[in-house]
XYZ file of C-alpha atoms in Angstrom:
222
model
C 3.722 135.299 104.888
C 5.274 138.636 104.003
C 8.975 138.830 103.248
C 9.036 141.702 106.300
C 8.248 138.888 108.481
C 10.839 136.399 106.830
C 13.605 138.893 106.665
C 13.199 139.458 110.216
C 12.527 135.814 111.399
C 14.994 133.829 109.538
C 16.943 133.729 111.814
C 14.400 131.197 113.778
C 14.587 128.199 111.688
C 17.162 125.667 113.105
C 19.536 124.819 110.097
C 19.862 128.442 108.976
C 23.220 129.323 109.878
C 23.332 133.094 108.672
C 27.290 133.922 109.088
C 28.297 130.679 106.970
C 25.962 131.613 104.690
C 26.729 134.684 103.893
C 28.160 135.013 100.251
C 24.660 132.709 99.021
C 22.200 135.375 101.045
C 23.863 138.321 99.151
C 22.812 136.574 96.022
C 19.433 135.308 97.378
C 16.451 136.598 95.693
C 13.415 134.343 96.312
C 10.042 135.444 94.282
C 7.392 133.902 95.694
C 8.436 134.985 99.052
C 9.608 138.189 97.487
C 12.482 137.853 100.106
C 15.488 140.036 99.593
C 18.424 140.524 101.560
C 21.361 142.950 100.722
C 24.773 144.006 101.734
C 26.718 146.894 101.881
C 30.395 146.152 100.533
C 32.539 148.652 102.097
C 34.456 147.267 104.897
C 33.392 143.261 105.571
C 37.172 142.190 104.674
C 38.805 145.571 104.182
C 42.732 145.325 104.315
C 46.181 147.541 103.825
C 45.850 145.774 100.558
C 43.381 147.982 99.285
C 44.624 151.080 100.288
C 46.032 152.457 96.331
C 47.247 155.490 97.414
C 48.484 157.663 100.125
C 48.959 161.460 100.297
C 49.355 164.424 102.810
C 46.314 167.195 101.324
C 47.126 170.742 100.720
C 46.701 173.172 103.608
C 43.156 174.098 101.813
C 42.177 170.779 101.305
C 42.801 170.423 104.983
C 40.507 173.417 105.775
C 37.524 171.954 103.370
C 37.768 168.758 105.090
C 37.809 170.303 108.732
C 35.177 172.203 108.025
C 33.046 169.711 106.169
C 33.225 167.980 109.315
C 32.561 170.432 111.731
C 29.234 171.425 109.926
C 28.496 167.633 109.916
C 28.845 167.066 113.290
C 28.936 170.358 115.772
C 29.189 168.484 118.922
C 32.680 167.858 117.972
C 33.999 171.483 117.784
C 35.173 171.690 121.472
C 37.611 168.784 120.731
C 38.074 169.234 116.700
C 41.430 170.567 117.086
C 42.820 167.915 119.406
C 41.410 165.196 116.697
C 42.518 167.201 112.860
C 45.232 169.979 114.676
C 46.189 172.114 112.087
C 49.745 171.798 112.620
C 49.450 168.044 111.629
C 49.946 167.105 108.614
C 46.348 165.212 107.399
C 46.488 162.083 105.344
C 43.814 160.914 102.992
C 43.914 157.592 101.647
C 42.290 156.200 98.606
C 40.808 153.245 98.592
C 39.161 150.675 95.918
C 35.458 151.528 95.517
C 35.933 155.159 95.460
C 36.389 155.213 99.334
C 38.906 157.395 101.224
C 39.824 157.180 104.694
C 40.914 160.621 106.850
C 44.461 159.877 108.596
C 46.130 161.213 111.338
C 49.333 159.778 113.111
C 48.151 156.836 111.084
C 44.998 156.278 113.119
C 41.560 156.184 110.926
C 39.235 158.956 112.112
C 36.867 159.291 109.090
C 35.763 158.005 105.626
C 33.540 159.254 102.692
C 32.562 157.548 99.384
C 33.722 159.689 96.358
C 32.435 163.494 97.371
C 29.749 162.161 100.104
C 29.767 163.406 103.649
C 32.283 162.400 106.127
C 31.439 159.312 108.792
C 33.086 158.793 111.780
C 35.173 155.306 112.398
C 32.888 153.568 114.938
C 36.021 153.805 116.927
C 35.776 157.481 117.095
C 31.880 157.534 117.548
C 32.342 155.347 120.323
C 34.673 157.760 122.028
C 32.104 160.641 121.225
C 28.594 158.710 121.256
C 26.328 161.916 120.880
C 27.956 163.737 117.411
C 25.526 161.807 115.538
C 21.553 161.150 115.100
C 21.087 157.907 116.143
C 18.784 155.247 115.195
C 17.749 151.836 116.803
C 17.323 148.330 115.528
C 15.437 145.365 117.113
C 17.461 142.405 119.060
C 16.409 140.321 115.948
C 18.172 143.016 113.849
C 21.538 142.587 115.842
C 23.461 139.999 113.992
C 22.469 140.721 110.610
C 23.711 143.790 110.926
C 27.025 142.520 112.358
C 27.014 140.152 108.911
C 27.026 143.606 107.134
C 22.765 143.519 106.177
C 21.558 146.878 105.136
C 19.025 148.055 107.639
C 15.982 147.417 106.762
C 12.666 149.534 108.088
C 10.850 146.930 110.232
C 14.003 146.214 112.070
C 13.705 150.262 113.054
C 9.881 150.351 113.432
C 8.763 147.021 115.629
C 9.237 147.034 119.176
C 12.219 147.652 119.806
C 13.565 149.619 117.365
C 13.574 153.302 117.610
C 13.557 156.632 115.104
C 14.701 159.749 115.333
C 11.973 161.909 113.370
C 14.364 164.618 112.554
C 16.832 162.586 110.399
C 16.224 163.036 106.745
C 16.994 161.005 104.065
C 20.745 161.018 102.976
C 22.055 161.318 106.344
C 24.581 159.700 108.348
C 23.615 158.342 111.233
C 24.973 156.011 114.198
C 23.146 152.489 114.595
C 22.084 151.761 117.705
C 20.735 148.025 118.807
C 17.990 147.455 121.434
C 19.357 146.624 124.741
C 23.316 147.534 123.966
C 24.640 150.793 125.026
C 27.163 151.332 122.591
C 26.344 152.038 118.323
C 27.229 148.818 116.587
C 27.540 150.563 112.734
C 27.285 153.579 110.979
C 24.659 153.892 108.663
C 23.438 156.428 105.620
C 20.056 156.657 105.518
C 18.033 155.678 102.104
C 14.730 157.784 103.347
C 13.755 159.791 105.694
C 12.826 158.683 109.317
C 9.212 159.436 108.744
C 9.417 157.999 105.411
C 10.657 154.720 107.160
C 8.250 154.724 109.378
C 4.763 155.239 106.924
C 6.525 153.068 104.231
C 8.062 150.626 106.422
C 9.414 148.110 103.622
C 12.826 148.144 101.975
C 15.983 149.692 102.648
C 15.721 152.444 105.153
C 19.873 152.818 106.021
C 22.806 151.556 103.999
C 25.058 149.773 106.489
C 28.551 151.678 106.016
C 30.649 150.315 108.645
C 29.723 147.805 111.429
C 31.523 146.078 114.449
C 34.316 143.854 114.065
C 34.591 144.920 110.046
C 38.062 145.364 108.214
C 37.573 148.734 109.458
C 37.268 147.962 113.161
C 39.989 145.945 112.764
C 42.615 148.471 111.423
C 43.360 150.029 114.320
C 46.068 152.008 112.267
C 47.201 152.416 108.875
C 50.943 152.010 108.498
């Protein structure tokens, strides 16, 4: 049996219970079955707490930032300057693992990891469901990727799943779940779509942020 199959089917063997479980999976690494399973670490129990600093950016730091965002997702200029006006001030705050969230009035509207592209909040994808390329995962996919699982590529190849053959490798994109109409994460792809689909082992997207995270959960940053 391959480990595609188990990674994917796990889920089918009565005294697994994957959400209790969690902290042992991250750790799991099983040889013989050459089973691995991965998380992404960004938001599962993200907090105030780690929020180290706070700070309105410079006018021109506003204008990189706006317009790192606008080339990363067009389909948001008709409404950019209702979401980052330029008359409000724009907060960025730094976070542990070299993440920083994009403020305003306090509400989260995007993150990056050190000098990586901006994401979206799921929040504010949700609101605006086409900005991004969008990718889709099996039902058996579903609730690992709620648990925070990296995507892996047969969740986005078997039936079910779906791929976007213009998305390239190092891409943000919004995860999409067969069956459910709205993106349940936001993912940065590893490879290429077609790369996922002709390899079709591994990590094809990073899971950045997912439903019901510490980041869905902070509605606001006070």
């Amino acid at each position: 049996m391959s480990w595609l199959y188990l990674a994917w089917h796990i889920e089918s063997v009565p005294s697994f219970d994957f959400l209790q479980t969690e902290d042992l999976l991250s750790r799991m690494f099983i040889l013989d079955a050459k089973l691995v399973l991965l998380f992404a670490n960004n938001f599962p129990r993200f907090s105030s707490e780690e929020v180290s600093a706070q700070n309105q950016v410079k006018a021109s730091v506003q204008r990189k930032i706006r317009q790192s965002i606008a080339e990363e997702y067009p389909g948001l200029e008709p409404v950019l300057e209702d979401l980052l006006p330029k008359k409000s001030p724009l907060i960025v705050a730094k976070c542990q693992n070299h993440l920083n969230l994009v403020l305003v009035n306090n509400v989260p509207l995007f993150f990056n990891i050190r000098d990586g592209p901006y994401m979206p909040t799921l929040r504010l994808l949700h609101q605006y469901p086409n900005i991004m390329k969008k990718l889709q995962v099996d039902r058996g996919a579903i609730r690992f990727v709620l648990a925070g699982a990296n995507i892996m590529c047969p969740g986005l190849t078997s039936p079910g799943g779906a791929l976007d053959d213009e998305v390239d490798a190092e891409t943000p994109v919004a995860i999409m779940a067969e069956g459910k109409q709205h993106a349940l994460a936001i993912g940065f792809t590893k490879m290429s779509a077609k790369d996922i689909q002709t390899i079709n082992k591994g990590i094809g997207v990073d899971n950045m942020h997912y439903l019901n995270d510490g980041l869905w959960k902070m509605e606001r940053l006070d």
